[in-house]
XYZ file of C-alpha atoms in Angstrom:
495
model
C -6.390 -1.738 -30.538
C -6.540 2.241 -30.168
C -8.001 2.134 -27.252
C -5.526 -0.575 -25.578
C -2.598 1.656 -27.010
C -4.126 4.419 -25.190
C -4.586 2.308 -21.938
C -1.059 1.161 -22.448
C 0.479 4.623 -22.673
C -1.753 6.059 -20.146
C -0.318 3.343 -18.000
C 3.394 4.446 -18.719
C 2.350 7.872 -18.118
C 0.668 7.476 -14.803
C 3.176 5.003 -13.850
C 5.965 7.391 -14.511
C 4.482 10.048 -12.400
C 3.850 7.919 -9.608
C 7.359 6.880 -9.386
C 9.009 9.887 -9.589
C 7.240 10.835 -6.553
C 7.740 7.721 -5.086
C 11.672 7.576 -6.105
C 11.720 11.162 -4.540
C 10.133 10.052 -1.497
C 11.844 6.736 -1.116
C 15.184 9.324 -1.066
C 14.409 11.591 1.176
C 13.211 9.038 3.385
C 16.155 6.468 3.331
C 18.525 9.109 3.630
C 16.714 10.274 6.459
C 16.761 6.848 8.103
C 20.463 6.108 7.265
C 21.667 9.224 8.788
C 19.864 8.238 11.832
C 20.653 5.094 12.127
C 23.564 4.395 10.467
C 25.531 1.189 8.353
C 25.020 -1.381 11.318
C 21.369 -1.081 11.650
C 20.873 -0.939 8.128
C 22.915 -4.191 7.648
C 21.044 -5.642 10.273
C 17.684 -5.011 8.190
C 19.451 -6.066 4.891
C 19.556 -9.650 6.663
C 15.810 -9.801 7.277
C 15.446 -8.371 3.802
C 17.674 -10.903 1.904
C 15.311 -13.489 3.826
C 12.197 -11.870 3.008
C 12.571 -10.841 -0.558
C 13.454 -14.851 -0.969
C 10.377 -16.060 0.636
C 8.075 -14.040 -1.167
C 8.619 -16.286 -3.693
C 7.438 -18.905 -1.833
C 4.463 -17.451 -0.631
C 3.268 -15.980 -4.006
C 4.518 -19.104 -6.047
C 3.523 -17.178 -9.279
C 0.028 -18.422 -9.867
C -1.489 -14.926 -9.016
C 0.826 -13.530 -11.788
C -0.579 -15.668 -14.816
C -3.492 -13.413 -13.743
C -2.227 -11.175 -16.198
C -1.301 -13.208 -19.367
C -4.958 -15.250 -19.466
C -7.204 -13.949 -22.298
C -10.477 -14.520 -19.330
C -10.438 -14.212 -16.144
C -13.057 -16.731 -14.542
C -14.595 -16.325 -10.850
C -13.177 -19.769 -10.314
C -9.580 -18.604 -11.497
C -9.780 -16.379 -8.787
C -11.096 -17.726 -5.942
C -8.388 -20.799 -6.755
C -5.585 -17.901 -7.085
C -6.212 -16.607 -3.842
C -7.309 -19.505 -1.323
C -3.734 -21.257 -2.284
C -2.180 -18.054 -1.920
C -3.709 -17.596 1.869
C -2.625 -21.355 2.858
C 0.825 -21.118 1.110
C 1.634 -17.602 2.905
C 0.731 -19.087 6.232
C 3.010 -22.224 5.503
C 5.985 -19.599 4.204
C 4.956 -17.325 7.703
C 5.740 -20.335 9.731
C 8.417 -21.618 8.206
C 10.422 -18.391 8.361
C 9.911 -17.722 11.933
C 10.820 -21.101 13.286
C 14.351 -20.982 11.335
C 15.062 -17.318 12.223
C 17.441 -18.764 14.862
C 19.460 -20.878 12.281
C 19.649 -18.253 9.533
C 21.246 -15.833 12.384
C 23.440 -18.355 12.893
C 24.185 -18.898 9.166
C 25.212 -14.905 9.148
C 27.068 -14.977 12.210
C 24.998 -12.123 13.920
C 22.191 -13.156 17.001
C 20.281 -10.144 16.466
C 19.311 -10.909 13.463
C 17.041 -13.395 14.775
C 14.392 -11.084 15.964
C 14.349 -9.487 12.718
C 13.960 -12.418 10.596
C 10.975 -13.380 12.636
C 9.418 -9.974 12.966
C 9.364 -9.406 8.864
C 7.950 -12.966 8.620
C 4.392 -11.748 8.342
C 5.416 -9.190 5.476
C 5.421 -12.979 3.694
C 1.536 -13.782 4.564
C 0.329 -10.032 3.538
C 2.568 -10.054 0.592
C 0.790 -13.573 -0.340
C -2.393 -12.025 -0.204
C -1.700 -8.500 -1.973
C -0.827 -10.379 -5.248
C -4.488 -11.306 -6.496
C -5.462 -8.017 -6.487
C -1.824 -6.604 -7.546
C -1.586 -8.698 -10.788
C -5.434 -8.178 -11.688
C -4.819 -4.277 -11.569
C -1.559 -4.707 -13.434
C -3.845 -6.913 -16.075
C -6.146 -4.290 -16.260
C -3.713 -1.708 -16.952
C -4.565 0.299 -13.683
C -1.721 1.418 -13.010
C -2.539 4.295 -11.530
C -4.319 2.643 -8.632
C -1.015 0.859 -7.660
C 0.962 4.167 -7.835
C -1.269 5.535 -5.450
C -1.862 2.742 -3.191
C 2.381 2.507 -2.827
C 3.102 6.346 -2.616
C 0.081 6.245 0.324
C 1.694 2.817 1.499
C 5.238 4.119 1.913
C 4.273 7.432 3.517
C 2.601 5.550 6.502
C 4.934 3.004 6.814
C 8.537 5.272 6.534
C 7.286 8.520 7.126
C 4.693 8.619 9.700
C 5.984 5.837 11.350
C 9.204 4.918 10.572
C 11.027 7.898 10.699
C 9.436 9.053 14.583
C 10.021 5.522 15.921
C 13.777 5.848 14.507
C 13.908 9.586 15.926
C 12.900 7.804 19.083
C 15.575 5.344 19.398
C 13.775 2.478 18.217
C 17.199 1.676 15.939
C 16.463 -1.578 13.396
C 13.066 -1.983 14.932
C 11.834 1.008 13.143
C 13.119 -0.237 9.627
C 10.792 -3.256 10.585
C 7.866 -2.099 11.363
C 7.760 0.615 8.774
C 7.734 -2.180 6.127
C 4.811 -4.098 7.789
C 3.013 -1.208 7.825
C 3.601 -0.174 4.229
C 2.651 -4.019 3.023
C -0.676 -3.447 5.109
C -1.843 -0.525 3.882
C -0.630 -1.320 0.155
C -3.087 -4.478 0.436
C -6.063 -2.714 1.949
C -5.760 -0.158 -0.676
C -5.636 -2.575 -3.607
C -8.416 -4.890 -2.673
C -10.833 -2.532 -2.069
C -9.929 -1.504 -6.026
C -10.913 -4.933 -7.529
C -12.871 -6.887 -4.573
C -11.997 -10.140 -5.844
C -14.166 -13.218 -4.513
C -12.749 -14.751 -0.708
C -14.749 -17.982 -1.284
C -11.996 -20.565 -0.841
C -11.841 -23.064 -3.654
C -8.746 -25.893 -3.559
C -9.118 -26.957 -7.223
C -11.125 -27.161 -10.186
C -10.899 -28.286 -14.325
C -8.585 -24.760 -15.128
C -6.362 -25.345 -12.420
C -4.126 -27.840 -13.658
C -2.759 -24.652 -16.162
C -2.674 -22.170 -13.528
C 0.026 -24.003 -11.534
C 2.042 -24.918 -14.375
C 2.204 -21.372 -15.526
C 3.153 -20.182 -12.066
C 5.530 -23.291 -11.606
C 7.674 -21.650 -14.578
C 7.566 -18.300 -13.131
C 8.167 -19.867 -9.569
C 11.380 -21.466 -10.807
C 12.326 -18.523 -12.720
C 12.047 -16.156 -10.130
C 14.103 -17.896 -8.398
C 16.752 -17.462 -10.106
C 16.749 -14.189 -10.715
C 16.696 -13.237 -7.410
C 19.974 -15.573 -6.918
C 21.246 -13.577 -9.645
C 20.207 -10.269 -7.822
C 20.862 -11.541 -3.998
C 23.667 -13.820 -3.794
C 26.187 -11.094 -3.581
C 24.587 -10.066 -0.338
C 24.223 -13.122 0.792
C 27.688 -13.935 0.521
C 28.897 -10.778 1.679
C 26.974 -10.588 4.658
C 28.454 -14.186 5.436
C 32.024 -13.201 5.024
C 31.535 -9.507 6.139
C 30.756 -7.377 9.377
C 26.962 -5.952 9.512
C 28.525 -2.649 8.727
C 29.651 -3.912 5.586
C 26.356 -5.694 4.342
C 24.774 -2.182 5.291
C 26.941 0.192 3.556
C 26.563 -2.534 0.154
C 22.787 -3.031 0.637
C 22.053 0.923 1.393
C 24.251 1.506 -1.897
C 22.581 -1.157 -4.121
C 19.019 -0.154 -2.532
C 19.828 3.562 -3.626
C 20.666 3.089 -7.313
C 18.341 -0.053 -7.456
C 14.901 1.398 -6.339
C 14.486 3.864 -9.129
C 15.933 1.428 -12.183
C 13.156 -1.131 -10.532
C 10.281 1.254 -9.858
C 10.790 2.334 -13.875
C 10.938 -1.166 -14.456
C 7.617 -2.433 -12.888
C 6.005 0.015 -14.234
C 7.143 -0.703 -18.171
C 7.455 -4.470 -17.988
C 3.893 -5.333 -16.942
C 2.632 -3.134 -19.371
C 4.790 -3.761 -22.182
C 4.042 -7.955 -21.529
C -0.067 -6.867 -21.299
C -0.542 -4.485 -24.560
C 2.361 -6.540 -26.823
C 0.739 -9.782 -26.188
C -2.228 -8.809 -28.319
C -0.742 -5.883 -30.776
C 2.884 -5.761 -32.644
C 5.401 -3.340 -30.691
C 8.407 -4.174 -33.167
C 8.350 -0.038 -33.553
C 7.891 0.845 -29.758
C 10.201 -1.540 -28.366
C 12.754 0.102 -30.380
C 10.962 3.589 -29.034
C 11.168 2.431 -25.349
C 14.555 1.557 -25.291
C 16.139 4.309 -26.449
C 14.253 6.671 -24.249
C 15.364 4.400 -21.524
C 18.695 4.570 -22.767
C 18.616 8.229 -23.379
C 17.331 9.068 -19.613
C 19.241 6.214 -17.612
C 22.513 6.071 -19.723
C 23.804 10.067 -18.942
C 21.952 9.658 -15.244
C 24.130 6.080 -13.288
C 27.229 7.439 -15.344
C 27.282 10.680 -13.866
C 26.479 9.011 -10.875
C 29.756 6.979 -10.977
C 31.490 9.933 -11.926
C 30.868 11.599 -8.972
C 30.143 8.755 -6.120
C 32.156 10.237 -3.658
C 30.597 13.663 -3.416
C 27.502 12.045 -3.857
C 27.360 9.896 -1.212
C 28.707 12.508 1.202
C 25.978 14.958 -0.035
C 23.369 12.272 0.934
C 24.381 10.018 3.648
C 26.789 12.315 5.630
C 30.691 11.287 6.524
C 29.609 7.528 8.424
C 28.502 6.420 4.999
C 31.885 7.560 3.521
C 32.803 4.061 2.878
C 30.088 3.091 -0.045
C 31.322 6.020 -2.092
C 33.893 2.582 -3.737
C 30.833 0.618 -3.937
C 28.257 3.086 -5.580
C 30.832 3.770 -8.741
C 30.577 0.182 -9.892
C 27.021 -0.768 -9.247
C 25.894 2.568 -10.731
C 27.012 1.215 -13.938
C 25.365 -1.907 -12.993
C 21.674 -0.156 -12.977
C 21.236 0.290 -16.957
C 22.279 -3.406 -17.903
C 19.580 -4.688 -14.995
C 16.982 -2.638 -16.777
C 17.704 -3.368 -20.324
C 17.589 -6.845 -19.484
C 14.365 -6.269 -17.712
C 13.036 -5.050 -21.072
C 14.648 -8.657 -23.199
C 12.794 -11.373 -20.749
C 8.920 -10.656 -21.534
C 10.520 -11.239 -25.840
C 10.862 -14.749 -24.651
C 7.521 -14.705 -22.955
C 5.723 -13.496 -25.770
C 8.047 -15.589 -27.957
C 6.050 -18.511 -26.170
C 9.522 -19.818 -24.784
C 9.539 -18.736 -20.991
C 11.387 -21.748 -20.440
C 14.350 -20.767 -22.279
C 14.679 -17.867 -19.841
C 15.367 -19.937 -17.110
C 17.805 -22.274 -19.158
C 19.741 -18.953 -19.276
C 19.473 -18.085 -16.186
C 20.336 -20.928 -14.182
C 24.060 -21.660 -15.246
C 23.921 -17.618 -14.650
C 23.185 -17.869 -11.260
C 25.420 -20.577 -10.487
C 28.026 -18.816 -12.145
C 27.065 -15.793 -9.910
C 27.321 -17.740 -6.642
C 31.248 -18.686 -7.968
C 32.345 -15.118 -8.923
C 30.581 -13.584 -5.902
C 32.615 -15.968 -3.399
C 35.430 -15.855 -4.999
C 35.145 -12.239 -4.878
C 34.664 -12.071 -1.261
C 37.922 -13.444 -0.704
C 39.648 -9.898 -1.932
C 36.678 -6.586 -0.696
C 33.454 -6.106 -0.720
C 34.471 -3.578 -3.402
C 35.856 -6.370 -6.071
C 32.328 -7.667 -5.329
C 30.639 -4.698 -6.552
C 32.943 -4.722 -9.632
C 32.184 -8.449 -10.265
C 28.503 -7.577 -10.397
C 28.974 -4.972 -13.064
C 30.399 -7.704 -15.499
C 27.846 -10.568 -13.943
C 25.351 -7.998 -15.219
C 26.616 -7.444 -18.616
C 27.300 -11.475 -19.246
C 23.401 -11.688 -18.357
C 22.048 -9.205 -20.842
C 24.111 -10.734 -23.265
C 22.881 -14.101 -23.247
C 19.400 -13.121 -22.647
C 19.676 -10.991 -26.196
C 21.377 -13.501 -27.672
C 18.037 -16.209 -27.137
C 15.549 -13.424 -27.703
C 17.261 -12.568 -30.951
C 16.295 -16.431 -32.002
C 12.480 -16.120 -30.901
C 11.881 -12.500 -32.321
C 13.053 -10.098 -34.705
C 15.601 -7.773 -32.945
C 17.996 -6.756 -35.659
C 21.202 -5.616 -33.848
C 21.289 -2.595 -36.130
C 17.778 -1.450 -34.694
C 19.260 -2.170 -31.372
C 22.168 0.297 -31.636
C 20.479 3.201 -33.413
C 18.068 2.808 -30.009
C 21.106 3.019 -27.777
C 23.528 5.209 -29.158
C 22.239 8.576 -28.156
C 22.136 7.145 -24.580
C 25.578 6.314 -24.634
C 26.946 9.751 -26.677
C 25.386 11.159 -23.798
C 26.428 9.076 -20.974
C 29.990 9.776 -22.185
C 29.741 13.487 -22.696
C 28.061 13.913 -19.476
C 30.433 11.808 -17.063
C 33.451 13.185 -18.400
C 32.064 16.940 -17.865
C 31.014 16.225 -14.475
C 33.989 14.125 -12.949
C 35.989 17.445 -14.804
C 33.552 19.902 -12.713
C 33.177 18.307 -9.486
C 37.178 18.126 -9.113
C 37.438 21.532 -9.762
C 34.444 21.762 -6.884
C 36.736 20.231 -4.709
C 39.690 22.259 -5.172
C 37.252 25.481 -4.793
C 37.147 24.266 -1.333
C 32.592 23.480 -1.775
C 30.501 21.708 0.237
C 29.701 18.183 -0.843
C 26.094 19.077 -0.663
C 27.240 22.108 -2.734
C 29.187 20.138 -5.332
C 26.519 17.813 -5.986
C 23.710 20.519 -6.305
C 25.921 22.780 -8.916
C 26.908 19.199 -10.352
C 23.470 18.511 -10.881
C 22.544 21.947 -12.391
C 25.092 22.519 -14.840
C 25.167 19.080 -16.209
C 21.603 18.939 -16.677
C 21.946 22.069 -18.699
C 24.691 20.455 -21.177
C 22.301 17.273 -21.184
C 19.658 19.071 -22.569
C 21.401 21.304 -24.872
C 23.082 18.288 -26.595
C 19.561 16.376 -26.527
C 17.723 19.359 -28.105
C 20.741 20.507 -30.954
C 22.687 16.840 -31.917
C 20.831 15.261 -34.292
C 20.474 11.894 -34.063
C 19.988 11.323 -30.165
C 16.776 10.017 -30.265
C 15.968 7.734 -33.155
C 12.741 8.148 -35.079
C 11.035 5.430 -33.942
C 10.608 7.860 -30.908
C 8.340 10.145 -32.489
C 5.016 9.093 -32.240
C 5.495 8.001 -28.520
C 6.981 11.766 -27.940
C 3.904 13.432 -30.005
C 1.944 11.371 -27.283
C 3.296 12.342 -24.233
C 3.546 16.016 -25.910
C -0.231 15.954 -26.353
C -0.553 14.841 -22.557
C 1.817 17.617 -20.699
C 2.080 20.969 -19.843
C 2.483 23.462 -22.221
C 6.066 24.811 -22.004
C 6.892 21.030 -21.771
C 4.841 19.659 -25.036
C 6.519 22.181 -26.852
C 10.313 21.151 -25.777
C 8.987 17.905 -26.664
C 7.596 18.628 -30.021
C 11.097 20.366 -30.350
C 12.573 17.006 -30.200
C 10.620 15.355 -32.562
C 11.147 17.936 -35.145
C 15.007 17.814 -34.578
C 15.311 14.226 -35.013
């Protein structure tokens, strides 16, 4: 049990490094890109996206992720896993490429049809990526998959797509950046678990393999309604410029809330299926809450000088769409952290009893939405977000222990310092403004000085971070620099 603690945490840690310099380079890059490129390209790739990020689905069908909740992992397990993951990618591959012409119709935009059926093959390599993916995420190597993405995305978007974009290859450069990133990310995870290619179409386990991954199938699903429809629908009602300035927004606040997310989930569904974590989920959520809390408000506070700063004046228009679905970001990852309760709960099922009226409910409020701006869409998906977490806690209060008192000591320093933080900075920047400062000035000195009140209110208020924090903070302490793991140790003491 030590030793999986340590694997667990050593996970989190490497995980957390990995995407910070992922999040860092998935910002430079996209900015890059988008200043390049600009909203109609962008919303031209969103289209291909929407249709990719659905198929996957299809392609992976979720058999390769019961990979990680089986107790064994059998040479016949795998080989199954993987030959129905090669023949259902080629069916998905297919299937996507000869309807490319309809779903540009559906989103009244031709060109979208050579997008669509360029990204198709992103569904095959994605199909066969997720043996190895979900056996490395079993094992806890996490730090494989950090690597193999930051590699990944540098070919894909920075050796490649970035000089094809320079070179006027406009959407075509989004395109081929992402099959080039799924490419490498597969090469680089196989050759870190070499799992058997022998096909084999069924044998005596298989029978629980596919009802597992007809759950998570059906579940995924729906999520990704719940997370997708608003483009969908927008992109139907809407120019391509406005489907790219609300996908380059969401994209923006959404990668790093998702990379954090993928990296804690997994784990979190691994080590607390064999060892209690009553203590650590309270620990992990109100570090979350302490770090993502202060961060999307401020965000909010300050979305027009921040999207200035970053995307330049032709991107001036998603400044009204990142204030809402910044505040969106924390309720998508604390209700990342409620589904695996239900997992482990042995109920995954009731997850998607949730979800379902959710989504359809999403598909109403998102049209009707439509109907008035792309903006009232954004603000629809703030409360569409907060209805979801709600009912999700509300079932995994039934299956587990999750006293509501526990749940508030975790969040209220988060919050006290979400406030704090977004008042001083919408305060500062508009006295920025009125100094007559750059935007790429503003947000820098924005950045510095609220940082600075962040962590002088984290390191004097009592109280911030509840005590079930402490032994994960000793942890990390005992893992980091010096002038760090004493600030940390700091914290500890002052709780």
């Amino acid at each position: 049990m030590k030793d999986l603690a340590s694997r667990s945490l050593s996970a989190v840690f490497w995980g957390g490094g990995g995407s910070v310099i992922r999040i860092v380079l998935q910002i430079a890059t996209q900015i890059a890109l988008a200043r390049i490129l600009g909203p109609e390209q962008y919303g031209l790739f969103a289209i291909g996206a929407i249709v990719i990020s659905f198929s996957n689905f299809f392609s992976d069908v979720g058999i390769a992720y019961g990979l990680i909740q089986k107790a064994e992992v059998t040479q016949q397990d795998l080989r199954f896993v993987f030959t129905w993951q090669v023949v259902i990618g080629l069916l998905v591959t297919a299937v996507v490429a000869g309807l490319s012409g309809p779903i540009a119709w559906f989103f009244g935009d031709v060109q979208a049809q050579g997008v669509v059926a360029g990204l198709a093959v992103v569904c095959l390599i994605n199909a066969l990526t997720a043996p190895a993916l979900n056996l490395l995420k079993r094992n806890l190597d996490i730090k494989r998959i950090q690597i193999a993405n930051i590699i990944s995305y540098v070919a894909g978007y920075v050796v490649v797509g970035i000089p094809l974009a320079l070179s006027g290859a406009t959407v075509w450069a989004l395109v081929t950046a992402w099959v080039v990133q799924a490419s490498v990310t597969l090469l680089i995870l196989y050759s870190g678990v070499r799992h058997p290619l022998q096909p084999l179409f069924w044998f005596e386990g298989a029978r629980k393999i596919v009802r597992y991954g007809a759950t998570v199938l059906v579940t995924n699903i729906t999520n990704w309604l719940i997370g997708n429809i608003e483009r969908v629908v927008i992109a139907r009602f809407f120019a391509t410029r406005e489907i790219g300035l609300y996908a380059t927004s969401y994209n923006l606040l959404y990668g790093p809330v998702a990379s954090l997310m993928g990296i804690v989930q997994p784990v979190f569904f691994s080590a607390a299926s064999r060892i209690a974590l009553d203590r650590q989920r309270v620990a992990l959520i109100a570090l979350a809450a302490v770090i993502v809390l202060p961060l999307f408000a401020s965000i909010s506070a300050i979305a027009h000088t921040f999207v200035l700063a970053l995307y330049g004046a032709k991107w001036e228009g998603s400044a009204e769409l990142v204030a809402p679905l910044a505040l969106a970001m924390p309720l998508f990852l604390f209700w990342g952290f409620t589904t695996p309760l239900l997992w482990l709960g042995g109920a995954p099922e009731r997850e998607f009893k949730v979800q379902l009226p959710m989504a359809l409910l999403w598909v109403g409020v998102s049209w009707l939405a439509a109907h008035h701006s792309v903006v009232a869409v954004a603000w629809a998906v703030v409360v569409l977000f907060a209805l979801r977490y709600v009912l999700i806690l509300s079932v995994a209060r039934q299956l587990m222990p999750l006293p509501l008192a526990g749940l508030w000591r975790a969040v209220r320093g988060g919050l006290l310092l979400a406030l704090v933080c977004a008042a001083f900075v919408a305060a500062f920047d508009g006295w920025l403004i009125t100094a007559g400062v750059s935007a790429l000035g503003r947000l820098a000195t924005d950045g510095v000085v609220t940082t600075a009140i962040y962590l002088l209110i984290l390191t004097i208020v009592p109280g911030v971070i509840p005590t079930e924090c402490d032994e994960l903070i000793e942890r990390l302490a005992a893992r980091s620099p010096k002038p760090l793991a004493r600030w940390l140790q700091l914290l500890v003491r002052g709780v």
